[in-house]
PDB file of C-alpha atoms in Angstrom:
ATOM      1  CA  MET V  16       0.000   0.000   0.000  1.00  0.00           C
ATOM      2  CA  ARG V  17       2.828   2.421   0.843  1.00  0.00           C
ATOM      3  CA  ARG V  18       4.462   1.666  -2.512  1.00  0.00           C
ATOM      4  CA  CYS V  19       1.199   2.393  -4.331  1.00  0.00           C
ATOM      5  CA  LEU V  20       0.856   5.642  -2.402  1.00  0.00           C
ATOM      6  CA  LEU V  21       4.427   6.602  -3.312  1.00  0.00           C
ATOM      7  CA  VAL V  22       3.723   5.871  -6.984  1.00  0.00           C
ATOM      8  CA  ALA V  23       0.561   8.010  -6.809  1.00  0.00           C
ATOM      9  CA  CYS V  24       2.492  10.860  -5.195  1.00  0.00           C
ATOM     10  CA  LEU V  25       5.227  10.648  -7.836  1.00  0.00           C
ATOM     11  CA  ALA V  26       2.662  10.654 -10.614  1.00  0.00           C
ATOM     12  CA  ALA V  27       0.928  13.689  -9.096  1.00  0.00           C
ATOM     13  CA  ALA V  28       4.252  15.466  -8.885  1.00  0.00           C
ATOM     14  CA  GLY V  29       5.100  14.701 -12.531  1.00  0.00           C
ATOM     15  CA  THR V  30       4.936  18.356 -13.592  1.00  0.00           C
ATOM     16  CA  ALA V  31       7.759  19.382 -11.263  1.00  0.00           C
ATOM     17  CA  GLN V  32      11.081  20.407 -12.758  1.00  0.00           C
ATOM     18  CA  GLY V  33      13.585  17.533 -12.612  1.00  0.00           C
ATOM     19  CA  SER V  34      16.483  19.914 -11.983  1.00  0.00           C
ATOM     20  CA  ALA V  35      14.862  21.090  -8.749  1.00  0.00           C
ATOM     21  CA  GLN V  36      15.393  17.608  -7.315  1.00  0.00           C
ATOM     22  CA  ARG V  37      19.142  17.549  -7.947  1.00  0.00           C
ATOM     23  CA  ASP V  38      19.913  19.310  -4.671  1.00  0.00           C
ATOM     24  CA  PRO V  39      22.514  17.067  -2.915  1.00  0.00           C
ATOM     25  CA  ALA V  40      20.805  17.571   0.459  1.00  0.00           C
ATOM     26  CA  LEU V  41      17.670  15.875  -0.865  1.00  0.00           C
ATOM     27  CA  ARG V  42      19.431  12.526  -1.036  1.00  0.00           C
ATOM     28  CA  ALA V  43      19.615  12.276   2.761  1.00  0.00           C
ATOM     29  CA  VAL V  44      16.032  13.454   3.151  1.00  0.00           C
ATOM     30  CA  ILE V  45      14.686  10.895   0.685  1.00  0.00           C
ATOM     31  CA  ALA V  46      16.874   8.113   2.085  1.00  0.00           C
ATOM     32  CA  ALA V  47      15.537   8.797   5.582  1.00  0.00           C
ATOM     33  CA  ALA V  48      11.956   8.907   4.310  1.00  0.00           C
ATOM     34  CA  ILE V  49      12.098   5.486   2.665  1.00  0.00           C
ATOM     35  CA  GLN V  50      13.834   3.711   5.539  1.00  0.00           C
ATOM     36  CA  ALA V  51      11.404   1.387   7.259  1.00  0.00           C
ATOM     37  CA  LYS V  52      11.573   2.045  10.953  1.00  0.00           C
ATOM     38  CA  PRO V  53      10.032  -0.327  13.468  1.00  0.00           C
ATOM     39  CA  CYS V  54       7.062   1.193  15.239  1.00  0.00           C
ATOM     40  CA  PHE V  55       7.543  -0.772  18.422  1.00  0.00           C
ATOM     41  CA  ASP V  56      10.544  -0.828  20.731  1.00  0.00           C
ATOM     42  CA  ASP V  57      10.347  -4.610  20.939  1.00  0.00           C
ATOM     43  CA  GLN V  58       8.113  -7.537  20.084  1.00  0.00           C
ATOM     44  CA  PHE V  59       6.704  -7.715  23.607  1.00  0.00           C
ATOM     45  CA  ASP V  60       5.427  -4.114  23.407  1.00  0.00           C
ATOM     46  CA  GLU V  61       3.861  -4.880  20.045  1.00  0.00           C
ATOM     47  CA  ALA V  62       2.213  -8.077  21.313  1.00  0.00           C
ATOM     48  CA  VAL V  63       0.752  -6.320  24.355  1.00  0.00           C
ATOM     49  CA  TRP V  64      -0.526  -3.338  22.355  1.00  0.00           C
ATOM     50  CA  MET V  65      -2.127  -5.535  19.709  1.00  0.00           C
ATOM     51  CA  ALA V  66      -3.642  -7.932  22.247  1.00  0.00           C
ATOM     52  CA  LEU V  67      -5.228  -5.053  24.159  1.00  0.00           C
ATOM     53  CA  MET V  68      -6.358  -2.757  21.356  1.00  0.00           C
ATOM     54  CA  GLN V  69      -7.104  -4.848  18.271  1.00  0.00           C
ATOM     55  CA  PRO V  70     -10.121  -6.648  19.836  1.00  0.00           C
ATOM     56  CA  ARG V  71     -11.524  -3.304  21.054  1.00  0.00           C
ATOM     57  CA  VAL V  72     -11.270  -1.719  17.614  1.00  0.00           C
ATOM     58  CA  GLU V  73     -12.724  -4.830  15.997  1.00  0.00           C
ATOM     59  CA  ARG V  74     -15.710  -4.643  18.380  1.00  0.00           C
ATOM     60  CA  ARG V  75     -16.262  -0.992  17.398  1.00  0.00           C
ATOM     61  CA  LEU V  76     -16.141  -1.937  13.712  1.00  0.00           C
ATOM     62  CA  ARG V  77     -18.678  -4.715  14.269  1.00  0.00           C
ATOM     63  CA  GLN V  78     -21.085  -2.301  15.974  1.00  0.00           C
ATOM     64  CA  ARG V  79     -21.576  -0.400  12.705  1.00  0.00           C
ATOM     65  CA  PRO V  80     -21.271  -2.939   9.853  1.00  0.00           C
ATOM     66  CA  HIS V  81     -23.962  -1.165   7.803  1.00  0.00           C
ATOM     67  CA  ASP V  82     -21.777   1.984   7.718  1.00  0.00           C
ATOM     68  CA  LEU V  83     -18.693   0.188   6.474  1.00  0.00           C
ATOM     69  CA  ARG V  84     -17.553  -1.157   3.131  1.00  0.00           C
ATOM     70  CA  LEU V  85     -14.761  -3.212   4.602  1.00  0.00           C
ATOM     71  CA  GLY V  86     -15.830  -6.683   3.607  1.00  0.00           C
ATOM     72  CA  ASP V  87     -15.714  -9.576   6.001  1.00  0.00           C
ATOM     73  CA  ASP V  88     -12.172  -9.146   7.293  1.00  0.00           C
ATOM     74  CA  LEU V  89     -12.773  -6.668  10.085  1.00  0.00           C
ATOM     75  CA  ALA V  90      -9.915  -8.224  12.067  1.00  0.00           C
ATOM     76  CA  ALA V  91      -7.431  -7.183   9.370  1.00  0.00           C
ATOM     77  CA  THR V  92      -8.863  -3.655   9.275  1.00  0.00           C
ATOM     78  CA  ALA V  93      -8.714  -3.432  13.066  1.00  0.00           C
ATOM     79  CA  ARG V  94      -5.084  -4.577  12.999  1.00  0.00           C
ATOM     80  CA  GLN V  95      -4.249  -2.005  10.315  1.00  0.00           C
ATOM     81  CA  ILE V  96      -5.835   0.807  12.354  1.00  0.00           C
ATOM     82  CA  VAL V  97      -4.200  -0.200  15.642  1.00  0.00           C
ATOM     83  CA  THR V  98      -0.777  -0.573  14.018  1.00  0.00           C
ATOM     84  CA  ALA V  99      -1.038   2.766  12.193  1.00  0.00           C
ATOM     85  CA  VAL V 100      -2.134   4.574  15.364  1.00  0.00           C
ATOM     86  CA  HIS V 101       0.814   3.277  17.344  1.00  0.00           C
ATOM     87  CA  CYS V 102       3.292   3.960  14.521  1.00  0.00           C
ATOM     88  CA  GLU V 103       2.113   7.506  13.899  1.00  0.00           C
ATOM     89  CA  ALA V 104       1.776   8.414  17.583  1.00  0.00           C
ATOM     90  CA  SER V 105       5.320   7.196  18.208  1.00  0.00           C
ATOM     91  CA  LYS V 106       6.634   9.850  15.786  1.00  0.00           C
ATOM     92  CA  HIS V 107       5.431  12.743  17.963  1.00  0.00           C
ATOM     93  CA  SER V 108       6.741  13.555  21.432  1.00  0.00           C
ATOM     94  CA  SER V 109       3.322  14.794  22.553  1.00  0.00           C
ATOM     95  CA  LEU V 110       1.689  11.454  21.632  1.00  0.00           C
ATOM     96  CA  ARG V 111       4.522   8.934  21.967  1.00  0.00           C
ATOM     97  CA  ASP V 112       3.180   7.640  25.281  1.00  0.00           C
ATOM     98  CA  ARG V 113      -0.468   8.346  24.444  1.00  0.00           C
ATOM     99  CA  PRO V 114      -1.510   6.411  21.333  1.00  0.00           C
ATOM    100  CA  HIS V 115      -4.702   5.662  23.274  1.00  0.00           C
ATOM    101  CA  LEU V 116      -5.638   9.333  22.872  1.00  0.00           C
ATOM    102  CA  VAL V 117      -5.536   8.928  19.091  1.00  0.00           C
ATOM    103  CA  LEU V 118      -7.898   5.942  19.349  1.00  0.00           C
ATOM    104  CA  ALA V 119     -10.277   8.039  21.468  1.00  0.00           C
ATOM    105  CA  VAL V 120     -10.196  10.834  18.875  1.00  0.00           C
ATOM    106  CA  ILE V 121     -10.974   8.346  16.080  1.00  0.00           C
ATOM    107  CA  ASP V 122     -13.818   6.886  18.142  1.00  0.00           C
ATOM    108  CA  VAL V 123     -15.421  10.297  18.676  1.00  0.00           C
ATOM    109  CA  GLU V 124     -14.680  11.661  15.196  1.00  0.00           C
ATOM    110  CA  SER V 125     -15.792   8.744  13.007  1.00  0.00           C
ATOM    111  CA  ALA V 126     -16.717   5.768  15.200  1.00  0.00           C
ATOM    112  CA  PHE V 127     -13.937   3.948  13.261  1.00  0.00           C
ATOM    113  CA  ASN V 128     -15.658   4.381   9.900  1.00  0.00           C
ATOM    114  CA  PRO V 129     -12.910   5.067   7.301  1.00  0.00           C
ATOM    115  CA  PHE V 130     -15.573   6.367   4.895  1.00  0.00           C
ATOM    116  CA  ALA V 131     -17.145   8.886   7.290  1.00  0.00           C
ATOM    117  CA  VAL V 132     -17.780  12.378   5.926  1.00  0.00           C
ATOM    118  CA  SER V 133     -18.860  15.218   8.206  1.00  0.00           C
ATOM    119  CA  HIS V 134     -21.277  18.030   7.382  1.00  0.00           C
ATOM    120  CA  ALA V 135     -18.173  20.262   7.023  1.00  0.00           C
ATOM    121  CA  GLY V 136     -16.664  17.841   4.480  1.00  0.00           C
ATOM    122  CA  ALA V 137     -14.025  16.331   6.798  1.00  0.00           C
ATOM    123  CA  VAL V 138     -13.196  12.779   5.730  1.00  0.00           C
ATOM    124  CA  GLY V 139     -12.112   9.459   7.165  1.00  0.00           C
ATOM    125  CA  LEU V 140     -11.159   8.027  10.523  1.00  0.00           C
ATOM    126  CA  MET V 141      -9.684  11.255  11.905  1.00  0.00           C
ATOM    127  CA  GLN V 142     -11.920  13.578   9.868  1.00  0.00           C
ATOM    128  CA  VAL V 143      -9.186  15.321   7.896  1.00  0.00           C
ATOM    129  CA  MET V 144     -10.330  18.384   5.967  1.00  0.00           C
ATOM    130  CA  PRO V 145     -10.612  17.898   2.186  1.00  0.00           C
ATOM    131  CA  PHE V 146      -8.304  20.775   1.221  1.00  0.00           C
ATOM    132  CA  TRP V 147      -5.200  18.906   2.443  1.00  0.00           C
ATOM    133  CA  PRO V 148      -4.737  16.487  -0.490  1.00  0.00           C
ATOM    134  CA  SER V 149      -4.440  19.261  -3.075  1.00  0.00           C
ATOM    135  CA  GLN V 150      -1.842  21.008  -0.914  1.00  0.00           C
ATOM    136  CA  LEU V 151       0.171  17.801  -0.478  1.00  0.00           C
ATOM    137  CA  GLY V 152       0.119  16.492  -4.034  1.00  0.00           C
ATOM    138  CA  LEU V 153      -2.412  13.782  -3.218  1.00  0.00           C
ATOM    139  CA  GLU V 154      -5.863  12.918  -4.506  1.00  0.00           C
ATOM    140  CA  ARG V 155      -9.037  13.398  -2.465  1.00  0.00           C
ATOM    141  CA  PRO V 156      -9.710   9.618  -2.349  1.00  0.00           C
ATOM    142  CA  ASP V 157      -6.413   9.276  -0.453  1.00  0.00           C
ATOM    143  CA  LEU V 158      -8.274  10.683   2.567  1.00  0.00           C
ATOM    144  CA  ILE V 159     -10.041   7.353   3.056  1.00  0.00           C
ATOM    145  CA  ASP V 160      -6.744   5.446   3.070  1.00  0.00           C
ATOM    146  CA  VAL V 161      -6.500   4.184   6.658  1.00  0.00           C
ATOM    147  CA  GLU V 162      -2.772   4.705   7.157  1.00  0.00           C
ATOM    148  CA  LEU V 163      -2.591   8.037   5.352  1.00  0.00           C
ATOM    149  CA  ASN V 164      -5.617   9.455   7.148  1.00  0.00           C
ATOM    150  CA  ILE V 165      -4.179   8.440  10.524  1.00  0.00           C
ATOM    151  CA  ARG V 166      -0.782   9.878   9.529  1.00  0.00           C
ATOM    152  CA  MET V 167      -2.309  13.247   8.634  1.00  0.00           C
ATOM    153  CA  GLY V 168      -4.741  13.356  11.554  1.00  0.00           C
ATOM    154  CA  THR V 169      -2.118  12.370  14.114  1.00  0.00           C
ATOM    155  CA  SER V 170       0.273  15.014  12.777  1.00  0.00           C
ATOM    156  CA  ILE V 171      -2.434  17.663  13.041  1.00  0.00           C
ATOM    157  CA  LEU V 172      -3.340  16.562  16.570  1.00  0.00           C
ATOM    158  CA  ALA V 173       0.315  16.553  17.669  1.00  0.00           C
ATOM    159  CA  TYR V 174       0.799  20.014  16.172  1.00  0.00           C
ATOM    160  CA  TYR V 175      -2.077  21.411  18.222  1.00  0.00           C
ATOM    161  CA  LEU V 176      -0.962  19.639  21.392  1.00  0.00           C
ATOM    162  CA  ASP V 177       2.512  21.124  20.946  1.00  0.00           C
ATOM    163  CA  LYS V 178       0.994  24.549  20.270  1.00  0.00           C
ATOM    164  CA  GLU V 179      -0.880  24.255  23.574  1.00  0.00           C
ATOM    165  CA  SER V 180       2.205  23.011  25.479  1.00  0.00           C
ATOM    166  CA  GLY V 181       0.687  19.573  26.036  1.00  0.00           C
ATOM    167  CA  ASP V 182      -2.657  20.850  27.372  1.00  0.00           C
ATOM    168  CA  TYR V 183      -4.914  18.034  26.147  1.00  0.00           C
ATOM    169  CA  ARG V 184      -8.171  19.948  26.511  1.00  0.00           C
ATOM    170  CA  ARG V 185      -6.966  22.957  24.535  1.00  0.00           C
ATOM    171  CA  GLY V 186      -5.141  20.831  21.950  1.00  0.00           C
ATOM    172  CA  LEU V 187      -8.230  18.687  21.378  1.00  0.00           C
ATOM    173  CA  ALA V 188     -10.423  21.782  21.127  1.00  0.00           C
ATOM    174  CA  ARG V 189      -8.100  23.209  18.477  1.00  0.00           C
ATOM    175  CA  TYR V 190      -8.214  19.922  16.582  1.00  0.00           C
ATOM    176  CA  ASN V 191     -12.003  20.114  16.536  1.00  0.00           C
ATOM    177  CA  GLY V 192     -12.127  23.857  15.870  1.00  0.00           C
ATOM    178  CA  SER V 193     -13.893  24.503  19.157  1.00  0.00           C
ATOM    179  CA  LEU V 194     -11.265  26.330  21.232  1.00  0.00           C
ATOM    180  CA  GLY V 195     -12.890  27.855  24.298  1.00  0.00           C
ATOM    181  CA  ARG V 196     -15.569  25.166  24.519  1.00  0.00           C
ATOM    182  CA  ARG V 197     -15.239  21.982  26.560  1.00  0.00           C
ATOM    183  CA  GLN V 198     -17.800  19.670  24.983  1.00  0.00           C
ATOM    184  CA  TYR V 199     -15.506  18.027  22.414  1.00  0.00           C
ATOM    185  CA  PRO V 200     -12.405  17.657  24.636  1.00  0.00           C
ATOM    186  CA  ASP V 201     -14.596  16.260  27.413  1.00  0.00           C
ATOM    187  CA  ARG V 202     -16.116  13.692  25.033  1.00  0.00           C
ATOM    188  CA  VAL V 203     -12.694  12.531  23.835  1.00  0.00           C
ATOM    189  CA  LEU V 204     -11.179  12.388  27.322  1.00  0.00           C
ATOM    190  CA  ASN V 205     -14.250  10.593  28.676  1.00  0.00           C
ATOM    191  CA  ARG V 206     -14.002   8.020  25.865  1.00  0.00           C
ATOM    192  CA  LEU V 207     -10.276   7.682  26.571  1.00  0.00           C
ATOM    193  CA  GLU V 208     -10.878   7.019  30.254  1.00  0.00           C
ATOM    194  CA  ARG V 209     -13.837   4.685  29.859  1.00  0.00           C
ATOM    195  CA  TYR V 210     -12.809   2.641  26.839  1.00  0.00           C
ATOM    196  CA  TRP V 211      -9.318   3.218  25.462  1.00  0.00           C
ATOM    197  CA  GLY V 212      -7.186   3.582  28.565  1.00  0.00           C
ATOM    198  CA  ARG V 213      -5.293   0.491  29.590  1.00  0.00           C
TER     199      ARG V 213
END
């Protein structure tokens, strides 16, 4: 899937000038970007995380089968979501120890429906706004890609948490566009405490 996404990105960027990519510093940037890094510190951490979270996500997916076009393999989709959440959260200092918060945001935002679309046009698991693909050289259908949507949404969430110096309520309110109101942060934190916390 990542290779297909890379091919799509390269095709979208086909109009760029080839000479602009001859900067010697780009070699290190691209080399770092394509290196596969493990998302878990060790196999035990991965086993524990998957054993705890995959069944919970799978249960949430089963609660809304009429909303989903995922086929019969909900276990594979649950595994993909749980893995992507941990991997993307681990990239950000504000979320490295709190991947559970990302699961709570997904639960509140889309109820784990990758095809969810809000009245404001936000799309996917983390309800990413539809203007992002055009600014990133992607296509709008990329917003329903599980891994890409979680990557974008987690980056946005981490940005707002950093902007608010780790204040979860204010960071969550910024993510939702409701700064100054507590309803959304309270919903996410309540869901975190009641369902996604260890």
